[in-house]
PDB file of C-alpha atoms in Angstrom:
ATOM      1  CA  UNK X1018      17.361  -2.968 -21.979  1.00 39.00           C
ATOM      2  CA  UNK X1019      20.386  -0.720 -22.428  1.00 41.00           C
ATOM      3  CA  UNK X1020      20.927   2.236 -20.108  1.00 39.00           C
ATOM      4  CA  UNK X1021      21.811   5.575 -21.595  1.00 39.00           C
ATOM      5  CA  UNK X1022      25.510   6.230 -21.186  1.00 46.00           C
ATOM      6  CA  UNK X1023      24.879   9.463 -19.310  1.00 45.00           C
ATOM      7  CA  UNK X1024      22.829   7.603 -16.683  1.00 43.00           C
ATOM      8  CA  UNK X1025      25.474   4.921 -16.312  1.00 43.00           C
ATOM      9  CA  UNK X1026      28.161   7.505 -15.637  1.00 49.00           C
ATOM     10  CA  UNK X1027      26.113   8.903 -12.749  1.00 45.00           C
ATOM     11  CA  UNK X1028      25.830   5.523 -11.040  1.00 43.00           C
ATOM     12  CA  UNK X1029      28.315   4.190  -8.467  1.00 45.00           C
ATOM     13  CA  UNK X1030      30.847   1.716  -9.850  1.00 46.00           C
ATOM     14  CA  UNK X1031      29.437  -1.085  -7.681  1.00 42.00           C
ATOM     15  CA  UNK X1032      25.975  -0.516  -9.147  1.00 42.00           C
ATOM     16  CA  UNK X1033      27.328  -0.613 -12.697  1.00 42.00           C
ATOM     17  CA  UNK X1034      28.869  -3.985 -11.905  1.00 40.00           C
ATOM     18  CA  UNK X1035      25.570  -5.208 -10.446  1.00 43.00           C
ATOM     19  CA  UNK X1036      23.697  -4.108 -13.558  1.00 44.00           C
ATOM     20  CA  UNK X1037      26.219  -5.769 -15.853  1.00 45.00           C
ATOM     21  CA  UNK X1038      26.110  -9.062 -13.961  1.00 42.00           C
ATOM     22  CA  UNK X1039      22.358  -9.146 -13.321  1.00 43.00           C
ATOM     23  CA  UNK X1040      21.691 -12.288 -15.449  1.00 46.00           C
ATOM     24  CA  UNK X1041      24.409 -14.151 -13.541  1.00 45.00           C
ATOM     25  CA  UNK X1042      23.106 -13.035 -10.150  1.00 42.00           C
ATOM     26  CA  UNK X1043      19.457 -13.866 -10.879  1.00 43.00           C
ATOM     27  CA  UNK X1044      19.463 -16.564 -13.599  1.00 45.00           C
ATOM     28  CA  UNK X1045      15.943 -17.777 -12.761  1.00 45.00           C
ATOM     29  CA  UNK X1046      14.289 -14.359 -12.770  1.00 45.00           C
ATOM     30  CA  UNK X1047      11.967 -13.717 -15.768  1.00 47.00           C
ATOM     31  CA  UNK X1048      13.652 -11.335 -18.196  1.00 47.00           C
ATOM     32  CA  UNK X1049      10.893  -8.641 -18.121  1.00 48.00           C
ATOM     33  CA  UNK X1050      10.996  -8.546 -14.322  1.00 49.00           C
ATOM     34  CA  UNK X1051      14.796  -8.414 -14.256  1.00 49.00           C
ATOM     35  CA  UNK X1052      14.740  -5.574 -16.779  1.00 50.00           C
ATOM     36  CA  UNK X1053      12.216  -3.607 -14.739  1.00 51.00           C
ATOM     37  CA  UNK X1054      14.070  -4.131 -11.470  1.00 53.00           C
ATOM     38  CA  UNK X1055      17.348  -3.196 -13.074  1.00 50.00           C
ATOM     39  CA  UNK X1056      15.759  -0.015 -14.368  1.00 52.00           C
ATOM     40  CA  UNK X1057      14.485   0.753 -10.873  1.00 52.00           C
ATOM     41  CA  UNK X1058      18.062   0.691  -9.610  1.00 50.00           C
ATOM     42  CA  UNK X1059      18.511   4.115 -11.176  1.00 49.00           C
ATOM     43  CA  UNK X1060      16.488   5.485  -8.242  1.00 48.00           C
ATOM     44  CA  UNK X1061      19.607   7.323  -7.099  1.00 46.00           C
ATOM     45  CA  UNK X1062      19.015   9.467 -10.190  1.00 48.00           C
ATOM     46  CA  UNK X1063      15.234   9.480  -9.859  1.00 50.00           C
ATOM     47  CA  UNK X1064      15.327  10.923  -6.361  1.00 46.00           C
ATOM     48  CA  UNK X1065      15.942  14.319  -7.946  1.00 45.00           C
ATOM     49  CA  UNK X1066      12.858  14.006 -10.157  1.00 54.00           C
ATOM     50  CA  UNK X1067       9.355  15.191  -9.357  1.00 56.00           C
ATOM     51  CA  UNK X1068       7.691  13.158 -12.117  1.00 66.00           C
ATOM     52  CA  UNK X1069       4.708  11.346 -10.626  1.00 68.00           C
ATOM     53  CA  UNK X1070       5.062   9.312  -8.439  1.00 71.00           C
ATOM     54  CA  UNK X1071       8.834   9.385  -8.043  1.00 65.00           C
ATOM     55  CA  UNK X1072       8.862  12.606  -6.045  1.00 65.00           C
ATOM     56  CA  UNK X1073       7.965  10.384  -3.097  1.00 70.00           C
ATOM     57  CA  UNK X1074      10.964   9.068  -1.203  1.00 67.00           C
ATOM     58  CA  UNK X1075       9.235   5.685  -1.001  1.00 71.00           C
ATOM     59  CA  UNK X1076       7.379   5.327  -4.310  1.00 75.00           C
ATOM     60  CA  UNK X1077      10.666   5.712  -6.171  1.00 73.00           C
ATOM     61  CA  UNK X1078      11.158   2.036  -5.232  1.00 74.00           C
ATOM     62  CA  UNK X1079       7.737   0.913  -6.458  1.00 75.00           C
ATOM     63  CA  UNK X1080       9.068  -1.533  -9.079  1.00 74.00           C
ATOM     64  CA  UNK X1081      10.753  -3.507  -6.317  1.00 73.00           C
ATOM     65  CA  UNK X1082       7.583  -4.274  -4.352  1.00 71.00           C
ATOM     66  CA  UNK X1083       4.417  -3.350  -6.301  1.00 74.00           C
ATOM     67  CA  UNK X1084       5.476  -3.850  -9.890  1.00 73.00           C
ATOM     68  CA  UNK X1085       1.935  -4.195 -11.244  1.00 74.00           C
ATOM     69  CA  UNK X1086       0.391  -1.023  -9.837  1.00 78.00           C
ATOM     70  CA  UNK X1087      -0.263   1.827 -12.270  1.00 80.00           C
ATOM     71  CA  UNK X1088       0.889   5.346 -11.481  1.00 78.00           C
ATOM     72  CA  UNK X1089      -2.746   6.491 -11.836  1.00 79.00           C
ATOM     73  CA  UNK X1090      -3.721   4.299  -8.869  1.00 81.00           C
ATOM     74  CA  UNK X1091      -1.030   5.596  -6.527  1.00 79.00           C
ATOM     75  CA  UNK X1092      -2.131   7.765  -3.619  1.00 77.00           C
ATOM     76  CA  UNK X1093       0.803   9.938  -2.597  1.00 73.00           C
ATOM     77  CA  UNK X1094       1.410  13.234  -0.838  1.00 70.00           C
ATOM     78  CA  UNK X1095       5.107  13.178  -1.779  1.00 65.00           C
ATOM     79  CA  UNK X1096       5.716  11.624   1.597  1.00 65.00           C
ATOM     80  CA  UNK X1097       8.751  10.486   3.475  1.00 62.00           C
ATOM     81  CA  UNK X1098       8.911   7.133   5.244  1.00 52.00           C
ATOM     82  CA  UNK X1099       5.435   5.947   6.102  1.00 50.00           C
ATOM     83  CA  UNK X1100       3.610   2.817   5.061  1.00 48.00           C
ATOM     84  CA  UNK X1101      -0.186   2.998   5.212  1.00 52.00           C
ATOM     85  CA  UNK X1102      -0.413   4.589   1.763  1.00 53.00           C
ATOM     86  CA  UNK X1103       0.769   1.346   0.156  1.00 52.00           C
ATOM     87  CA  UNK X1104      -2.439  -0.230   1.379  1.00 57.00           C
ATOM     88  CA  UNK X1105      -4.485   2.808   0.315  1.00 62.00           C
ATOM     89  CA  UNK X1106      -2.974   2.792  -3.186  1.00 62.00           C
ATOM     90  CA  UNK X1107      -3.705  -0.902  -3.592  1.00 61.00           C
ATOM     91  CA  UNK X1108      -7.272  -0.318  -2.401  1.00 62.00           C
ATOM     92  CA  UNK X1109      -7.600   2.449  -4.986  1.00 64.00           C
ATOM     93  CA  UNK X1110      -6.561  -0.035  -7.665  1.00 65.00           C
ATOM     94  CA  UNK X1111      -8.887  -2.769  -6.352  1.00 61.00           C
ATOM     95  CA  UNK X1112     -11.861  -0.402  -6.236  1.00 64.00           C
ATOM     96  CA  UNK X1113     -11.345   0.435  -9.910  1.00 66.00           C
ATOM     97  CA  UNK X1114     -11.107  -3.238 -10.865  1.00 59.00           C
ATOM     98  CA  UNK X1115     -14.153  -4.232  -8.793  1.00 62.00           C
ATOM     99  CA  UNK X1116     -16.142  -1.316  -7.327  1.00 60.00           C
ATOM    100  CA  UNK X1117     -18.245  -3.617  -5.125  1.00 61.00           C
ATOM    101  CA  UNK X1118     -15.388  -5.596  -3.597  1.00 62.00           C
ATOM    102  CA  UNK X1119     -13.915  -2.928  -1.314  1.00 62.00           C
ATOM    103  CA  UNK X1120     -16.232  -0.281   0.118  1.00 74.00           C
ATOM    104  CA  UNK X1121     -14.345   1.074   3.130  1.00 87.00           C
ATOM    105  CA  UNK X1122     -10.842   0.993   4.649  1.00 89.00           C
ATOM    106  CA  UNK X1123     -10.550   0.465   8.409  1.00 93.00           C
ATOM    107  CA  UNK X1124      -7.938   0.159  11.118  1.00 93.00           C
ATOM    108  CA  UNK X1125      -7.532  -0.179  14.867  1.00 94.00           C
ATOM    109  CA  UNK X1126      -5.198   2.430  16.259  1.00 93.00           C
ATOM    110  CA  UNK X1127      -3.862   4.287  19.266  1.00 90.00           C
ATOM    111  CA  UNK X1128      -3.717   7.469  17.218  1.00 88.00           C
ATOM    112  CA  UNK X1129      -0.849   7.475  14.730  1.00 86.00           C
ATOM    113  CA  UNK X1130      -2.040   4.953  12.124  1.00 86.00           C
ATOM    114  CA  UNK X1131      -5.573   6.359  12.160  1.00 91.00           C
ATOM    115  CA  UNK X1132      -4.319   9.894  11.498  1.00 89.00           C
ATOM    116  CA  UNK X1133      -2.161   8.754   8.600  1.00 85.00           C
ATOM    117  CA  UNK X1134      -4.764   6.448   7.097  1.00 87.00           C
ATOM    118  CA  UNK X1135      -7.538   9.047   7.288  1.00 91.00           C
ATOM    119  CA  UNK X1136      -5.338  11.577   5.477  1.00 87.00           C
ATOM    120  CA  UNK X1137      -4.560   9.246   2.568  1.00 83.00           C
ATOM    121  CA  UNK X1138      -8.100   7.914   2.298  1.00 86.00           C
ATOM    122  CA  UNK X1139      -9.368  11.504   2.126  1.00 88.00           C
ATOM    123  CA  UNK X1140      -6.867  12.223  -0.647  1.00 83.00           C
ATOM    124  CA  UNK X1141      -8.128   9.215  -2.617  1.00 80.00           C
ATOM    125  CA  UNK X1142     -11.817   9.751  -1.823  1.00 85.00           C
ATOM    126  CA  UNK X1143     -12.070   6.404  -0.005  1.00 85.00           C
ATOM    127  CA  UNK X1144     -14.333   6.142   3.085  1.00 90.00           C
ATOM    128  CA  UNK X1145     -12.463   5.223   6.272  1.00 93.00           C
ATOM    129  CA  UNK X1146     -13.428   3.896   9.708  1.00 95.00           C
ATOM    130  CA  UNK X1147     -11.133   4.153  12.730  1.00 95.00           C
ATOM    131  CA  UNK X1148     -11.476   1.962  15.821  1.00 96.00           C
ATOM    132  CA  UNK X1149      -9.878   3.816  18.748  1.00 96.00           C
ATOM    133  CA  UNK X1150      -9.701   2.968  22.478  1.00 95.00           C
ATOM    134  CA  UNK X1151     -11.639   5.550  24.485  1.00 92.00           C
ATOM    135  CA  UNK X1152      -9.638   7.935  26.699  1.00 90.00           C
ATOM    136  CA  UNK X1153      -6.315   6.432  25.571  1.00 90.00           C
ATOM    137  CA  UNK X1154      -5.325   8.836  22.785  1.00 89.00           C
ATOM    138  CA  UNK X1155      -4.599  12.554  22.687  1.00 90.00           C
ATOM    139  CA  UNK X1156      -7.139  15.144  21.585  1.00 90.00           C
ATOM    140  CA  UNK X1157      -5.031  15.931  18.503  1.00 88.00           C
ATOM    141  CA  UNK X1158      -4.990  12.244  17.506  1.00 89.00           C
ATOM    142  CA  UNK X1159      -8.771  12.192  17.831  1.00 90.00           C
ATOM    143  CA  UNK X1160      -9.410  15.418  15.922  1.00 91.00           C
ATOM    144  CA  UNK X1161      -7.141  14.703  12.935  1.00 91.00           C
ATOM    145  CA  UNK X1162      -8.972  11.653  11.509  1.00 93.00           C
ATOM    146  CA  UNK X1163     -12.324  13.327  12.158  1.00 94.00           C
ATOM    147  CA  UNK X1164     -11.191  16.457  10.308  1.00 93.00           C
ATOM    148  CA  UNK X1165     -10.241  14.251   7.342  1.00 91.00           C
ATOM    149  CA  UNK X1166     -13.757  12.856   7.142  1.00 93.00           C
ATOM    150  CA  UNK X1167     -13.199   9.444   8.749  1.00 94.00           C
ATOM    151  CA  UNK X1168     -15.830   7.752  10.882  1.00 95.00           C
ATOM    152  CA  UNK X1169     -14.185   7.470  14.308  1.00 95.00           C
ATOM    153  CA  UNK X1170     -15.473   4.879  16.779  1.00 95.00           C
ATOM    154  CA  UNK X1171     -14.320   5.417  20.362  1.00 92.00           C
ATOM    155  CA  UNK X1172     -14.582   2.045  22.084  1.00 95.00           C
ATOM    156  CA  UNK X1173     -14.516   1.153  25.772  1.00 95.00           C
ATOM    157  CA  UNK X1174     -11.574  -1.223  25.400  1.00 95.00           C
ATOM    158  CA  UNK X1175      -7.837  -1.203  24.757  1.00 95.00           C
ATOM    159  CA  UNK X1176      -6.005  -1.460  21.421  1.00 93.00           C
ATOM    160  CA  UNK X1177      -6.156  -5.269  21.432  1.00 94.00           C
ATOM    161  CA  UNK X1178      -9.928  -5.102  21.851  1.00 96.00           C
ATOM    162  CA  UNK X1179     -10.193  -2.664  18.932  1.00 96.00           C
ATOM    163  CA  UNK X1180      -7.981  -4.923  16.835  1.00 94.00           C
ATOM    164  CA  UNK X1181     -10.066  -8.001  17.605  1.00 95.00           C
ATOM    165  CA  UNK X1182     -13.277  -6.194  16.670  1.00 95.00           C
ATOM    166  CA  UNK X1183     -11.998  -4.766  13.381  1.00 94.00           C
ATOM    167  CA  UNK X1184     -10.605  -8.171  12.390  1.00 93.00           C
ATOM    168  CA  UNK X1185     -13.979  -9.807  13.001  1.00 94.00           C
ATOM    169  CA  UNK X1186     -15.817  -7.140  11.026  1.00 92.00           C
ATOM    170  CA  UNK X1187     -13.475  -7.221   8.017  1.00 89.00           C
ATOM    171  CA  UNK X1188     -14.026 -10.970   7.617  1.00 88.00           C
ATOM    172  CA  UNK X1189     -17.771 -10.446   7.229  1.00 89.00           C
ATOM    173  CA  UNK X1190     -18.188  -7.254   5.193  1.00 87.00           C
ATOM    174  CA  UNK X1191     -16.228  -5.656   2.297  1.00 84.00           C
ATOM    175  CA  UNK X1192     -13.956  -3.543   4.494  1.00 88.00           C
ATOM    176  CA  UNK X1193     -10.218  -3.493   3.836  1.00 86.00           C
ATOM    177  CA  UNK X1194      -8.003  -3.910   6.912  1.00 89.00           C
ATOM    178  CA  UNK X1195      -5.029  -1.529   6.904  1.00 86.00           C
ATOM    179  CA  UNK X1196      -3.254  -2.676  10.064  1.00 84.00           C
ATOM    180  CA  UNK X1197       0.091  -4.498  10.089  1.00 76.00           C
ATOM    181  CA  UNK X1198      -1.744  -7.802   9.676  1.00 78.00           C
ATOM    182  CA  UNK X1199      -2.113  -6.650   6.080  1.00 76.00           C
ATOM    183  CA  UNK X1200       0.868  -7.936   4.112  1.00 73.00           C
ATOM    184  CA  UNK X1201       1.002  -4.735   2.041  1.00 72.00           C
ATOM    185  CA  UNK X1202       2.136  -2.860   5.140  1.00 71.00           C
ATOM    186  CA  UNK X1203       5.141  -5.177   5.247  1.00 74.00           C
ATOM    187  CA  UNK X1204       5.766  -4.770   1.522  1.00 73.00           C
ATOM    188  CA  UNK X1205       6.390  -1.054   2.032  1.00 72.00           C
ATOM    189  CA  UNK X1206       8.862  -1.755   4.809  1.00 78.00           C
ATOM    190  CA  UNK X1207      11.056  -3.633   2.329  1.00 80.00           C
ATOM    191  CA  UNK X1208      11.945  -0.291   0.781  1.00 78.00           C
ATOM    192  CA  UNK X1209      13.880   0.613   3.935  1.00 82.00           C
ATOM    193  CA  UNK X1210      16.278  -2.271   3.243  1.00 84.00           C
ATOM    194  CA  UNK X1211      16.561  -1.207  -0.407  1.00 82.00           C
ATOM    195  CA  UNK X1212      17.377   2.358   0.616  1.00 81.00           C
ATOM    196  CA  UNK X1213      20.045   1.127   3.044  1.00 84.00           C
ATOM    197  CA  UNK X1214      21.693  -0.775   0.185  1.00 83.00           C
ATOM    198  CA  UNK X1215      21.443   2.273  -2.053  1.00 79.00           C
ATOM    199  CA  UNK X1216      23.138   4.458   0.558  1.00 80.00           C
ATOM    200  CA  UNK X1217      25.937   1.886   0.876  1.00 84.00           C
ATOM    201  CA  UNK X1218      26.505   1.867  -2.904  1.00 80.00           C
ATOM    202  CA  UNK X1219      24.738  -1.519  -3.048  1.00 81.00           C
ATOM    203  CA  UNK X1220      27.151  -3.185  -0.639  1.00 85.00           C
ATOM    204  CA  UNK X1221      25.381  -5.278   2.013  1.00 85.00           C
ATOM    205  CA  UNK X1222      26.292  -4.049   5.530  1.00 88.00           C
ATOM    206  CA  UNK X1223      27.465  -6.545   8.145  1.00 90.00           C
ATOM    207  CA  UNK X1224      24.919  -5.348  10.703  1.00 90.00           C
ATOM    208  CA  UNK X1225      21.599  -3.494  10.587  1.00 88.00           C
ATOM    209  CA  UNK X1226      20.068  -2.342  13.880  1.00 88.00           C
ATOM    210  CA  UNK X1227      16.274  -2.420  13.658  1.00 85.00           C
ATOM    211  CA  UNK X1228      13.842  -1.128  16.321  1.00 80.00           C
ATOM    212  CA  UNK X1229      11.204  -3.705  17.194  1.00 76.00           C
ATOM    213  CA  UNK X1230       7.563  -3.573  18.179  1.00 72.00           C
ATOM    214  CA  UNK X1231       5.623  -6.266  16.353  1.00 69.00           C
ATOM    215  CA  UNK X1232       8.856  -6.979  14.390  1.00 76.00           C
ATOM    216  CA  UNK X1233       7.288  -6.144  11.042  1.00 76.00           C
ATOM    217  CA  UNK X1234      10.548  -4.534   9.915  1.00 80.00           C
ATOM    218  CA  UNK X1235      12.491  -7.701  10.717  1.00 83.00           C
ATOM    219  CA  UNK X1236      10.114  -9.805   8.622  1.00 81.00           C
ATOM    220  CA  UNK X1237      10.132  -7.290   5.768  1.00 80.00           C
ATOM    221  CA  UNK X1238      13.928  -7.125   5.698  1.00 82.00           C
ATOM    222  CA  UNK X1239      14.215 -10.905   5.731  1.00 78.00           C
ATOM    223  CA  UNK X1240      11.506 -11.546   3.147  1.00 72.00           C
ATOM    224  CA  UNK X1241      13.036 -11.024  -0.329  1.00 58.00           C
ATOM    225  CA  UNK X1242      11.606  -8.596  -2.876  1.00 54.00           C
TER     226      UNK X1242
END
């Protein structure tokens, strides 16, 4: 695949070198995949586009992590950096392929994930169930998923108890788990590393400081695309 000369001139010199030497850098990569990934490296140009779905600051990297997903299956609100919609978009695709396989999307939450997930599920028309610890979230965090049509279960336990319950349920019925245990959540987080490289003109920095909770970002950064 040859890049148009105008596009090449807009790219940093280091990226032009990377594109030119791609076969040498990744000799074992299948040619179609290498071509698609190389094309995705023009995201520094794409960021100015609003063509679906590249108006999203995260979906502009979609070829790096979810190469097979069609644009028609993507659920996007032209968002910034958030990750639950990767799971929602994949669910949208799975529901089309097999309508009976995935019926509902669910998560355990202390308020933030449930709000985000309910918003994207509402956009895609996918039913959602939220497992929340009673009296441990704010009123706004409770109202937002309800206002987006999600079924909200307020449970007399903490987050770990909610997480244990939703994990047990999703193993028995066709409900899709959208918590960080879902590998698709980690797939999205890879795009942070890609964006760091893009901002450094594709030069790998010596150090990257990453905030840690369950260390999903660390795993995503380490795990190659």
